[in-house]
C-alpha cells in the first residue's frame, strides 16, 4: 500500500519521540512491502516562531490531503500568557475541530513487567485493560462565550460547557461499539457529574437510551469524582470508559499511572471521514505533552509515539498484522528490560530515546 501521512512533530519532546515513531513506521512499512509518502509541517510553538500562527492554512491542507496525521506534542512555557489565538495548543484544537475528530481513544493496559515502575500496588494493577473514549470536539474546550474581561473594576473570566444530543450520542455509540468489538468485560462506564451539571444530566439520559440498543453490553453511570477514586481503587474492573472532553483529559493522565508512565500512552482521534481501506482518517498523538523540563536531553520515552503508529495502521489502514508487529516489538524490548528513565526500576537497563527506537526496530 501507499501511505499518505502528515507528520506534525511540534514542540518540546514532540520532535524527539516522533522521529523514533517515524523510524519504526518506515521499518514496518519496509518489512510488509508498503511505501510511506510523508510530509512534515510545523505546528504549535514551532510554527508560531516561524509562521506567526500555530498552524498555517497550507499545513491544514496537507493534513486534509493525507490519510492520517502523526502528531507529536504542542506547548511551550513562553506562550503561557499568550492570548488564545497565539497559543501553541490552538493548532490542536483547530485540527480536532476542523476534521471533526470527536472520538479520542486512549487505551490503558498494565503490562506485568512494568508493575515495578508504577506507584500503585501490583495486585491492584493486575489485569488492567481499559480504553477511555474521550469526547474531543465539544464541552469546555470549545464553548462560547470563553473570554477574559474586566467589569466593575474586577478581572473576570468565563468558559462555557455546552453539549448537544448529536455530540453525546455519537461518542456514546462509539463507546458501545468498542465495548462490543473488544475482547473485554462488555461494560461501558459513562462518567459525568450529573448531580451538578445540566450537560451531565443530558449525557446520562442519552447514554441510558443508547444502552437499550446494546443489550449485550452493561452500562454503568459513575460520577467523575468517584471515577477518579475507582481508577486507583479497582482499575481492573473498568472496560470502556466514555466521558466528556475535560473529564477525559484529567482521567487519562491519572490512568497513565496504571500503565506506568505517561510516556506509554498512545491515542487515536477519529471522526466521521472513512476511507477506501476500511478505516478512518485520524490523528494519532501520544497523550503526554511537550515536556519542556526534559526537552533536548534525549531521554523522553518514545513508546507512546511508537504506539501511535500501531493505532494508525489499525484504525486508518485496517492493517492488523502490521499493528500487532509493532505492539509485539514494544513488548519484547520491555521484556528484555530496556527502560527510558520514566520507567526506571531496579534490575532494568537504562536507554535513551534513540536507543529505545532502535531496539523496537531491531525486534520487528
Ligand atoms: C491532551 C492534552 C491537550 C488537551 C492539551 C495540550 C491542550 O493535555 O491531549 O490530553 O488538554 O486536550
Ligand atoms: Mg491531557
mmCIF file of C-alpha atoms and ligand atoms in Angstrom:
data_model
loop_
_atom_site.group_PDB
_atom_site.id
_atom_site.type_symbol
_atom_site.label_atom_id
_atom_site.label_comp_id
_atom_site.label_asym_id
_atom_site.label_seq_id
_atom_site.Cartn_x
_atom_site.Cartn_y
_atom_site.Cartn_z
ATOM 1 C CA UNK A 1 0.000 0.000 0.000
ATOM 2 C CA UNK A 2 0.967 3.625 -0.372
ATOM 3 C CA UNK A 3 0.507 5.543 2.864
ATOM 4 C CA UNK A 4 -0.016 9.290 2.759
ATOM 5 C CA UNK A 5 0.886 10.790 6.120
ATOM 6 C CA UNK A 6 1.189 14.314 7.502
ATOM 7 C CA UNK A 7 3.820 14.470 10.242
ATOM 8 C CA UNK A 8 3.413 17.269 12.771
ATOM 9 C CA UNK A 9 6.111 16.808 15.392
ATOM 10 C CA UNK A 10 5.546 20.118 17.182
ATOM 11 C CA UNK A 11 7.282 21.303 20.316
ATOM 12 C CA UNK A 12 9.484 20.111 23.152
ATOM 13 C CA UNK A 13 9.986 16.366 23.103
ATOM 14 C CA UNK A 14 7.480 16.109 20.222
ATOM 15 C CA UNK A 15 10.210 16.018 17.533
ATOM 16 C CA UNK A 16 12.354 13.634 19.592
ATOM 17 C CA UNK A 17 9.659 10.985 20.018
ATOM 18 C CA UNK A 18 8.116 11.483 16.569
ATOM 19 C CA UNK A 19 11.494 10.797 14.946
ATOM 20 C CA UNK A 20 11.520 7.380 16.621
ATOM 21 C CA UNK A 21 7.910 6.731 15.667
ATOM 22 C CA UNK A 22 8.718 7.527 12.055
ATOM 23 C CA UNK A 23 11.750 5.258 12.189
ATOM 24 C CA UNK A 24 9.567 2.367 13.363
ATOM 25 C CA UNK A 25 6.884 3.264 10.816
ATOM 26 C CA UNK A 26 9.413 3.137 7.950
ATOM 27 C CA UNK A 27 10.794 -0.166 9.221
ATOM 28 C CA UNK A 28 7.400 -1.823 9.498
ATOM 29 C CA UNK A 29 6.399 -0.497 6.071
ATOM 30 C CA UNK A 30 9.580 -1.942 4.532
ATOM 31 C CA UNK A 31 9.005 -5.289 6.230
ATOM 32 C CA UNK A 32 5.454 -5.606 4.922
ATOM 33 C CA UNK A 33 6.085 -4.088 1.488
ATOM 34 C CA UNK A 34 4.348 -0.732 1.943
ATOM 35 C CA UNK A 35 5.554 2.714 0.950
ATOM 36 C CA UNK A 36 5.166 5.827 3.091
ATOM 37 C CA UNK A 37 4.737 9.119 1.383
ATOM 38 C CA UNK A 38 5.093 11.516 4.288
ATOM 39 C CA UNK A 39 5.440 15.241 4.595
ATOM 40 C CA UNK A 40 6.433 17.197 7.678
ATOM 41 C CA UNK A 41 4.999 20.543 8.737
ATOM 42 C CA UNK A 42 5.458 22.896 11.647
ATOM 43 C CA UNK A 43 2.843 23.047 14.374
ATOM 44 C CA UNK A 44 2.392 24.729 17.755
ATOM 45 C CA UNK A 45 5.135 26.945 19.156
ATOM 46 C CA UNK A 46 7.478 25.784 16.397
ATOM 47 C CA UNK A 47 5.037 27.204 13.838
ATOM 48 C CA UNK A 48 4.361 30.374 15.844
ATOM 49 C CA UNK A 49 8.092 31.174 15.846
ATOM 50 C CA UNK A 50 8.452 30.897 12.086
ATOM 51 C CA UNK A 51 4.991 31.359 10.610
ATOM 52 C CA UNK A 52 3.313 33.511 13.276
ATOM 53 C CA UNK A 53 0.412 31.097 13.617
ATOM 54 C CA UNK A 54 0.121 27.776 15.447
ATOM 55 C CA UNK A 55 -0.800 26.088 12.184
ATOM 56 C CA UNK A 56 -0.874 27.538 8.678
ATOM 57 C CA UNK A 57 -3.567 27.037 6.054
ATOM 58 C CA UNK A 58 -1.015 25.141 3.973
ATOM 59 C CA UNK A 59 -0.401 22.724 6.835
ATOM 60 C CA UNK A 60 -4.139 22.268 7.314
ATOM 61 C CA UNK A 61 -4.408 21.485 3.599
ATOM 62 C CA UNK A 62 -1.563 18.993 3.868
ATOM 63 C CA UNK A 63 -3.434 17.228 6.687
ATOM 64 C CA UNK A 64 -6.646 17.241 4.713
ATOM 65 C CA UNK A 65 -4.915 15.668 1.726
ATOM 66 C CA UNK A 66 -3.388 12.925 3.902
ATOM 67 C CA UNK A 67 -4.817 9.645 5.160
ATOM 68 C CA UNK A 68 -3.681 10.341 8.704
ATOM 69 C CA UNK A 69 -1.772 12.774 10.889
ATOM 70 C CA UNK A 70 1.105 11.644 13.060
ATOM 71 C CA UNK A 71 1.267 14.222 15.809
ATOM 72 C CA UNK A 72 3.953 14.868 18.433
ATOM 73 C CA UNK A 73 3.141 17.465 21.078
ATOM 74 C CA UNK A 74 2.482 21.189 21.350
ATOM 75 C CA UNK A 75 3.064 23.747 24.085
ATOM 76 C CA UNK A 76 5.971 25.880 25.290
ATOM 77 C CA UNK A 77 6.261 27.804 28.583
ATOM 78 C CA UNK A 78 6.985 31.079 26.740
ATOM 79 C CA UNK A 79 3.395 31.111 25.486
ATOM 80 C CA UNK A 80 1.822 30.563 28.920
ATOM 81 C CA UNK A 81 0.324 34.044 28.979
ATOM 82 C CA UNK A 82 -0.319 34.483 25.275
ATOM 83 C CA UNK A 83 -3.871 35.127 24.042
ATOM 84 C CA UNK A 84 -5.742 32.067 22.756
ATOM 85 C CA UNK A 85 -5.150 32.816 19.063
ATOM 86 C CA UNK A 86 -1.398 32.904 19.637
ATOM 87 C CA UNK A 87 -1.056 29.770 21.716
ATOM 88 C CA UNK A 88 0.543 26.521 20.500
ATOM 89 C CA UNK A 89 -2.489 24.497 21.686
ATOM 90 C CA UNK A 90 -4.676 26.394 19.245
ATOM 91 C CA UNK A 91 -3.312 24.170 16.472
ATOM 92 C CA UNK A 92 -4.501 21.067 18.237
ATOM 93 C CA UNK A 93 -7.977 22.498 18.725
ATOM 94 C CA UNK A 94 -8.184 23.579 15.081
ATOM 95 C CA UNK A 95 -7.167 20.144 13.858
ATOM 96 C CA UNK A 96 -9.606 18.374 16.170
ATOM 97 C CA UNK A 97 -12.476 20.688 15.281
ATOM 98 C CA UNK A 98 -11.849 21.123 11.543
ATOM 99 C CA UNK A 99 -11.616 17.389 10.916
ATOM 100 C CA UNK A 100 -14.405 16.626 13.408
ATOM 101 C CA UNK A 101 -12.190 14.246 15.351
ATOM 102 C CA UNK A 102 -14.745 13.803 18.085
ATOM 103 C CA UNK A 103 -13.654 10.403 19.381
ATOM 104 C CA UNK A 104 -10.345 10.212 21.197
ATOM 105 C CA UNK A 105 -9.478 6.629 22.094
ATOM 106 C CA UNK A 106 -6.915 6.211 24.855
ATOM 107 C CA UNK A 107 -6.137 2.574 25.676
ATOM 108 C CA UNK A 108 -4.521 1.830 29.036
ATOM 109 C CA UNK A 109 -3.055 -1.567 29.708
ATOM 110 C CA UNK A 110 -0.899 -2.760 32.540
ATOM 111 C CA UNK A 111 1.984 -4.910 31.367
ATOM 112 C CA UNK A 112 3.215 -7.181 34.172
ATOM 113 C CA UNK A 113 6.878 -6.342 33.528
ATOM 114 C CA UNK A 114 6.162 -2.664 34.176
ATOM 115 C CA UNK A 115 4.403 -3.073 37.512
ATOM 116 C CA UNK A 116 7.534 -2.079 39.413
ATOM 117 C CA UNK A 117 7.511 1.293 37.627
ATOM 118 C CA UNK A 118 4.086 2.255 38.957
ATOM 119 C CA UNK A 119 3.415 3.860 42.319
ATOM 120 C CA UNK A 120 0.365 1.603 42.622
ATOM 121 C CA UNK A 121 0.471 -1.890 44.139
ATOM 122 C CA UNK A 122 0.976 -4.773 41.668
ATOM 123 C CA UNK A 123 -2.134 -6.628 42.881
ATOM 124 C CA UNK A 124 -4.236 -3.544 42.075
ATOM 125 C CA UNK A 125 -2.677 -3.232 38.619
ATOM 126 C CA UNK A 126 -3.062 -6.864 37.613
ATOM 127 C CA UNK A 127 -5.475 -7.231 34.721
ATOM 128 C CA UNK A 128 -5.900 -3.535 33.963
ATOM 129 C CA UNK A 129 -7.020 -3.280 30.338
ATOM 130 C CA UNK A 130 -9.309 -0.369 29.618
ATOM 131 C CA UNK A 131 -9.969 2.282 26.996
ATOM 132 C CA UNK A 132 -11.031 5.809 27.728
ATOM 133 C CA UNK A 133 -13.236 7.203 24.984
ATOM 134 C CA UNK A 134 -12.836 10.932 25.411
ATOM 135 C CA UNK A 135 -15.195 13.325 23.616
ATOM 136 C CA UNK A 136 -12.845 15.715 21.842
ATOM 137 C CA UNK A 137 -14.683 18.447 19.975
ATOM 138 C CA UNK A 138 -17.211 19.735 22.482
ATOM 139 C CA UNK A 139 -17.529 20.947 26.031
ATOM 140 C CA UNK A 140 -15.361 23.498 27.791
ATOM 141 C CA UNK A 141 -12.640 23.434 25.171
ATOM 142 C CA UNK A 142 -14.872 24.962 22.517
ATOM 143 C CA UNK A 143 -17.893 26.510 24.281
ATOM 144 C CA UNK A 144 -18.697 30.183 23.797
ATOM 145 C CA UNK A 145 -18.508 32.612 25.479
ATOM 146 C CA UNK A 146 -14.939 31.990 26.537
ATOM 147 C CA UNK A 147 -13.028 35.128 27.456
ATOM 148 C CA UNK A 148 -11.205 37.294 29.934
ATOM 149 C CA UNK A 149 -12.663 40.713 30.655
ATOM 150 C CA UNK A 150 -12.848 43.488 33.197
ATOM 151 C CA UNK A 151 -16.120 44.525 34.757
ATOM 152 C CA UNK A 152 -16.845 46.672 37.831
ATOM 153 C CA UNK A 153 -13.107 47.139 38.227
ATOM 154 C CA UNK A 154 -12.618 43.384 38.599
ATOM 155 C CA UNK A 155 -10.836 40.906 36.380
ATOM 156 C CA UNK A 156 -13.285 38.245 35.301
ATOM 157 C CA UNK A 157 -13.204 35.186 33.053
ATOM 158 C CA UNK A 158 -15.753 32.804 31.659
ATOM 159 C CA UNK A 159 -15.719 29.394 29.996
ATOM 160 C CA UNK A 160 -18.796 27.581 28.781
ATOM 161 C CA UNK A 161 -19.658 23.886 28.807
ATOM 162 C CA UNK A 162 -22.194 23.053 26.080
ATOM 163 C CA UNK A 163 -23.210 19.654 24.675
ATOM 164 C CA UNK A 164 -25.796 18.696 22.090
ATOM 165 C CA UNK A 165 -27.698 15.468 21.683
ATOM 166 C CA UNK A 166 -25.766 14.716 18.481
ATOM 167 C CA UNK A 167 -22.402 15.202 20.167
ATOM 168 C CA UNK A 168 -23.298 12.999 23.109
ATOM 169 C CA UNK A 169 -24.994 10.247 21.169
ATOM 170 C CA UNK A 170 -22.181 9.753 18.642
ATOM 171 C CA UNK A 171 -19.481 9.447 21.290
ATOM 172 C CA UNK A 172 -21.566 7.156 23.486
ATOM 173 C CA UNK A 173 -22.305 4.988 20.459
ATOM 174 C CA UNK A 174 -18.583 4.833 19.672
ATOM 175 C CA UNK A 175 -18.018 3.547 23.212
ATOM 176 C CA UNK A 176 -20.685 0.851 22.925
ATOM 177 C CA UNK A 177 -19.377 -0.302 19.552
ATOM 178 C CA UNK A 178 -15.889 -0.503 21.009
ATOM 179 C CA UNK A 179 -17.080 -2.441 24.061
ATOM 180 C CA UNK A 180 -18.796 -4.872 21.719
ATOM 181 C CA UNK A 181 -15.729 -5.290 19.483
ATOM 182 C CA UNK A 182 -13.249 -5.624 22.312
ATOM 183 C CA UNK A 183 -12.498 -8.884 23.953
ATOM 184 C CA UNK A 184 -13.179 -7.283 27.310
ATOM 185 C CA UNK A 185 -15.704 -7.128 30.112
ATOM 186 C CA UNK A 186 -18.514 -5.922 27.830
ATOM 187 C CA UNK A 187 -19.050 -2.919 30.052
ATOM 188 C CA UNK A 188 -19.345 0.796 29.366
ATOM 189 C CA UNK A 189 -18.795 3.182 32.258
ATOM 190 C CA UNK A 190 -20.242 6.576 31.445
ATOM 191 C CA UNK A 191 -18.578 9.244 33.572
ATOM 192 C CA UNK A 192 -20.337 12.503 34.339
ATOM 193 C CA UNK A 193 -21.203 14.975 37.083
ATOM 194 C CA UNK A 194 -24.954 14.561 36.865
ATOM 195 C CA UNK A 195 -25.517 15.696 40.450
ATOM 196 C CA UNK A 196 -24.374 19.184 39.436
ATOM 197 C CA UNK A 197 -24.264 19.778 35.681
ATOM 198 C CA UNK A 198 -27.079 20.078 33.158
ATOM 199 C CA UNK A 199 -24.848 18.750 30.403
ATOM 200 C CA UNK A 200 -24.143 15.684 32.519
ATOM 201 C CA UNK A 201 -27.821 15.018 33.100
ATOM 202 C CA UNK A 202 -28.383 15.207 29.329
ATOM 203 C CA UNK A 203 -25.370 12.952 28.821
ATOM 204 C CA UNK A 204 -26.675 10.363 31.290
ATOM 205 C CA UNK A 205 -30.145 10.376 29.761
ATOM 206 C CA UNK A 206 -28.787 9.827 26.249
ATOM 207 C CA UNK A 207 -26.331 7.153 27.401
ATOM 208 C CA UNK A 208 -29.193 5.217 29.011
ATOM 209 C CA UNK A 209 -31.280 5.467 25.828
ATOM 210 C CA UNK A 210 -28.445 4.216 23.653
ATOM 211 C CA UNK A 211 -27.708 1.369 26.072
ATOM 212 C CA UNK A 212 -31.054 -0.178 25.169
ATOM 213 C CA UNK A 213 -29.679 -0.765 21.639
ATOM 214 C CA UNK A 214 -26.828 -2.801 23.152
ATOM 215 C CA UNK A 215 -28.364 -5.475 25.400
ATOM 216 C CA UNK A 216 -25.079 -7.405 25.310
ATOM 217 C CA UNK A 217 -23.212 -4.522 26.950
ATOM 218 C CA UNK A 218 -23.644 -3.417 30.531
ATOM 219 C CA UNK A 219 -23.889 0.325 31.152
ATOM 220 C CA UNK A 220 -22.897 1.855 34.462
ATOM 221 C CA UNK A 221 -23.024 5.552 35.288
ATOM 222 C CA UNK A 222 -20.338 6.971 37.534
ATOM 223 C CA UNK A 223 -19.733 10.443 38.869
ATOM 224 C CA UNK A 224 -16.374 11.808 37.842
ATOM 225 C CA UNK A 225 -15.065 12.231 41.395
ATOM 226 C CA UNK A 226 -15.946 8.649 42.158
ATOM 227 C CA UNK A 227 -14.396 7.532 38.848
ATOM 228 C CA UNK A 228 -11.153 9.261 39.809
ATOM 229 C CA UNK A 229 -11.107 7.254 43.017
ATOM 230 C CA UNK A 230 -12.123 3.939 41.461
ATOM 231 C CA UNK A 231 -9.427 4.259 38.815
ATOM 232 C CA UNK A 232 -6.856 3.672 41.516
ATOM 233 C CA UNK A 233 -9.025 1.614 43.883
ATOM 234 C CA UNK A 234 -10.156 -1.076 41.444
ATOM 235 C CA UNK A 235 -8.871 -0.183 37.956
ATOM 236 C CA UNK A 236 -9.164 -3.718 36.600
ATOM 237 C CA UNK A 237 -12.954 -3.529 36.836
ATOM 238 C CA UNK A 238 -13.139 -0.986 34.003
ATOM 239 C CA UNK A 239 -13.532 -1.879 30.342
ATOM 240 C CA UNK A 240 -14.646 1.107 28.245
ATOM 241 C CA UNK A 241 -14.978 4.490 29.930
ATOM 242 C CA UNK A 242 -16.790 7.214 27.992
ATOM 243 C CA UNK A 243 -16.724 10.803 29.101
ATOM 244 C CA UNK A 244 -16.771 14.439 28.079
ATOM 245 C CA UNK A 245 -13.736 16.375 26.911
ATOM 246 C CA UNK A 246 -12.224 17.766 30.101
ATOM 247 C CA UNK A 247 -13.085 14.851 32.390
ATOM 248 C CA UNK A 248 -11.398 12.616 29.802
ATOM 249 C CA UNK A 249 -8.312 14.794 29.737
ATOM 250 C CA UNK A 250 -7.928 14.610 33.503
ATOM 251 C CA UNK A 251 -8.795 10.944 33.954
ATOM 252 C CA UNK A 252 -6.375 9.783 31.250
ATOM 253 C CA UNK A 253 -3.385 11.449 32.897
ATOM 254 C CA UNK A 254 -4.422 9.657 36.068
ATOM 255 C CA UNK A 255 -4.933 6.395 34.193
ATOM 256 C CA UNK A 256 -1.474 6.592 32.624
ATOM 257 C CA UNK A 257 -0.088 5.664 36.041
ATOM 258 C CA UNK A 258 -1.872 2.316 35.677
ATOM 259 C CA UNK A 259 0.345 1.623 32.692
ATOM 260 C CA UNK A 260 3.394 3.003 34.472
ATOM 261 C CA UNK A 261 4.140 6.280 32.719
ATOM 262 C CA UNK A 262 2.596 8.968 30.553
ATOM 263 C CA UNK A 263 5.314 8.018 28.100
ATOM 264 C CA UNK A 264 3.467 4.825 27.239
ATOM 265 C CA UNK A 265 0.017 6.008 26.248
ATOM 266 C CA UNK A 266 -0.895 6.450 22.608
ATOM 267 C CA UNK A 267 -4.173 7.844 21.357
ATOM 268 C CA UNK A 268 -6.249 7.925 18.210
ATOM 269 C CA UNK A 269 -8.581 10.793 17.383
ATOM 270 C CA UNK A 270 -11.191 9.649 14.928
ATOM 271 C CA UNK A 271 -14.157 11.291 13.308
ATOM 272 C CA UNK A 272 -16.584 10.876 10.502
ATOM 273 C CA UNK A 273 -14.300 10.525 7.487
ATOM 274 C CA UNK A 274 -13.989 6.903 6.347
ATOM 275 C CA UNK A 275 -11.654 5.721 3.622
ATOM 276 C CA UNK A 276 -11.420 3.051 0.951
ATOM 277 C CA UNK A 277 -9.191 0.856 3.135
ATOM 278 C CA UNK A 278 -11.983 0.054 5.553
ATOM 279 C CA UNK A 279 -10.519 2.525 8.005
ATOM 280 C CA UNK A 280 -10.822 6.137 9.024
ATOM 281 C CA UNK A 281 -8.959 9.388 8.715
ATOM 282 C CA UNK A 282 -7.382 10.007 12.082
ATOM 283 C CA UNK A 283 -4.880 11.961 14.099
ATOM 284 C CA UNK A 284 -2.515 9.941 16.278
ATOM 285 C CA UNK A 285 -0.954 11.566 19.258
ATOM 286 C CA UNK A 286 0.779 10.484 22.466
ATOM 287 C CA UNK A 287 -1.220 11.652 25.475
ATOM 288 C CA UNK A 288 1.878 13.185 27.052
ATOM 289 C CA UNK A 289 2.678 16.782 26.264
ATOM 290 C CA UNK A 290 5.780 18.609 25.097
ATOM 291 C CA UNK A 291 7.560 18.086 28.470
ATOM 292 C CA UNK A 292 9.760 21.228 28.376
ATOM 293 C CA UNK A 293 11.541 20.041 31.535
ATOM 294 C CA UNK A 294 13.245 17.161 29.706
ATOM 295 C CA UNK A 295 13.386 18.578 26.170
ATOM 296 C CA UNK A 296 16.698 18.184 24.384
ATOM 297 C CA UNK A 297 18.064 15.632 26.824
ATOM 298 C CA UNK A 298 17.235 12.696 24.598
ATOM 299 C CA UNK A 299 15.603 10.802 27.448
ATOM 300 C CA UNK A 300 11.911 11.026 26.538
ATOM 301 C CA UNK A 301 10.086 7.733 26.219
ATOM 302 C CA UNK A 302 9.189 7.220 22.531
ATOM 303 C CA UNK A 303 6.922 4.225 23.162
ATOM 304 C CA UNK A 304 3.719 6.280 23.260
ATOM 305 C CA UNK A 305 4.600 7.829 19.890
ATOM 306 C CA UNK A 306 5.553 4.411 18.526
ATOM 307 C CA UNK A 307 2.290 3.011 19.866
ATOM 308 C CA UNK A 308 0.543 5.722 17.845
ATOM 309 C CA UNK A 309 1.902 4.162 14.660
ATOM 310 C CA UNK A 310 0.306 0.851 15.625
ATOM 311 C CA UNK A 311 -3.005 2.594 16.234
ATOM 312 C CA UNK A 312 -2.661 4.402 12.898
ATOM 313 C CA UNK A 313 -2.055 1.188 10.973
ATOM 314 C CA UNK A 314 -5.064 -0.408 12.620
ATOM 315 C CA UNK A 315 -7.570 2.443 12.564
ATOM 316 C CA UNK A 316 -6.667 4.228 9.338
ATOM 317 C CA UNK A 317 -5.478 1.329 7.157
ATOM 318 C CA UNK A 318 -7.131 -1.625 8.858
ATOM 319 C CA UNK A 319 -3.753 -3.421 8.908
ATOM 320 C CA UNK A 320 -3.949 -5.690 11.947
ATOM 321 C CA UNK A 321 -0.804 -7.694 11.327
ATOM 322 C CA UNK A 322 1.415 -4.649 10.888
ATOM 323 C CA UNK A 323 -0.045 -3.049 14.004
ATOM 324 C CA UNK A 324 0.456 -6.209 16.038
ATOM 325 C CA UNK A 325 4.053 -6.454 14.847
ATOM 326 C CA UNK A 326 4.780 -3.083 16.448
ATOM 327 C CA UNK A 327 2.971 -3.936 19.659
ATOM 328 C CA UNK A 328 4.803 -7.243 19.914
ATOM 329 C CA UNK A 329 8.130 -5.483 19.341
ATOM 330 C CA UNK A 330 7.330 -2.981 22.116
ATOM 331 C CA UNK A 331 6.515 -5.857 24.490
ATOM 332 C CA UNK A 332 9.749 -7.601 23.534
ATOM 333 C CA UNK A 333 12.014 -4.650 24.326
ATOM 334 C CA UNK A 334 10.265 -4.144 27.641
ATOM 335 C CA UNK A 335 10.516 -7.854 28.380
ATOM 336 C CA UNK A 336 14.235 -7.566 27.726
ATOM 337 C CA UNK A 337 14.421 -4.930 30.452
ATOM 338 C CA UNK A 338 15.097 -1.808 28.376
ATOM 339 C CA UNK A 339 13.700 1.312 30.034
ATOM 340 C CA UNK A 340 13.784 5.044 29.475
ATOM 341 C CA UNK A 341 14.228 6.947 32.780
ATOM 342 C CA UNK A 342 10.469 7.466 33.302
ATOM 343 C CA UNK A 343 10.155 3.708 33.817
ATOM 344 C CA UNK A 344 13.436 3.053 35.580
ATOM 345 C CA UNK A 345 13.354 0.286 38.160
ATOM 346 C CA UNK A 346 15.924 -1.933 39.819
ATOM 347 C CA UNK A 347 17.313 -4.603 37.532
ATOM 348 C CA UNK A 348 16.456 -2.832 34.269
ATOM 349 C CA UNK A 349 18.719 -1.371 31.586
ATOM 350 C CA UNK A 350 18.544 2.356 31.076
ATOM 351 C CA UNK A 351 18.295 3.507 27.463
ATOM 352 C CA UNK A 352 17.723 6.870 25.818
ATOM 353 C CA UNK A 353 15.072 7.879 23.289
ATOM 354 C CA UNK A 354 17.040 6.863 20.192
ATOM 355 C CA UNK A 355 18.219 3.580 21.685
ATOM 356 C CA UNK A 356 14.632 2.679 22.558
ATOM 357 C CA UNK A 357 13.505 3.420 18.992
ATOM 358 C CA UNK A 358 16.382 1.369 17.587
ATOM 359 C CA UNK A 359 15.559 -1.517 19.933
ATOM 360 C CA UNK A 360 11.943 -1.606 18.727
ATOM 361 C CA UNK A 361 13.104 -1.595 15.084
ATOM 362 C CA UNK A 362 15.520 -4.439 15.824
ATOM 363 C CA UNK A 363 12.654 -6.553 17.186
ATOM 364 C CA UNK A 364 10.435 -6.086 14.145
HETATM 365 C C1 LIG B 1 -4.174 16.167 25.774
HETATM 366 C C2 LIG B 1 -3.502 17.455 26.139
HETATM 367 C C3 LIG B 1 -4.229 18.614 25.466
HETATM 368 C C4 LIG B 1 -5.674 18.602 25.922
HETATM 369 C C5 LIG B 1 -3.554 19.979 25.740
HETATM 370 C C6 LIG B 1 -2.135 20.003 25.208
HETATM 371 C C7 LIG B 1 -4.332 21.113 25.207
HETATM 372 O O1 LIG B 1 -3.462 17.596 27.520
HETATM 373 O O2 LIG B 1 -4.302 15.876 24.566
HETATM 374 O O3 LIG B 1 -4.556 15.413 26.685
HETATM 375 O O4 LIG B 1 -5.992 19.085 27.015
HETATM 376 O O5 LIG B 1 -6.508 18.108 25.174
HETATM 377 MG MG1 LIG B 2 -4.074 15.906 28.610
#
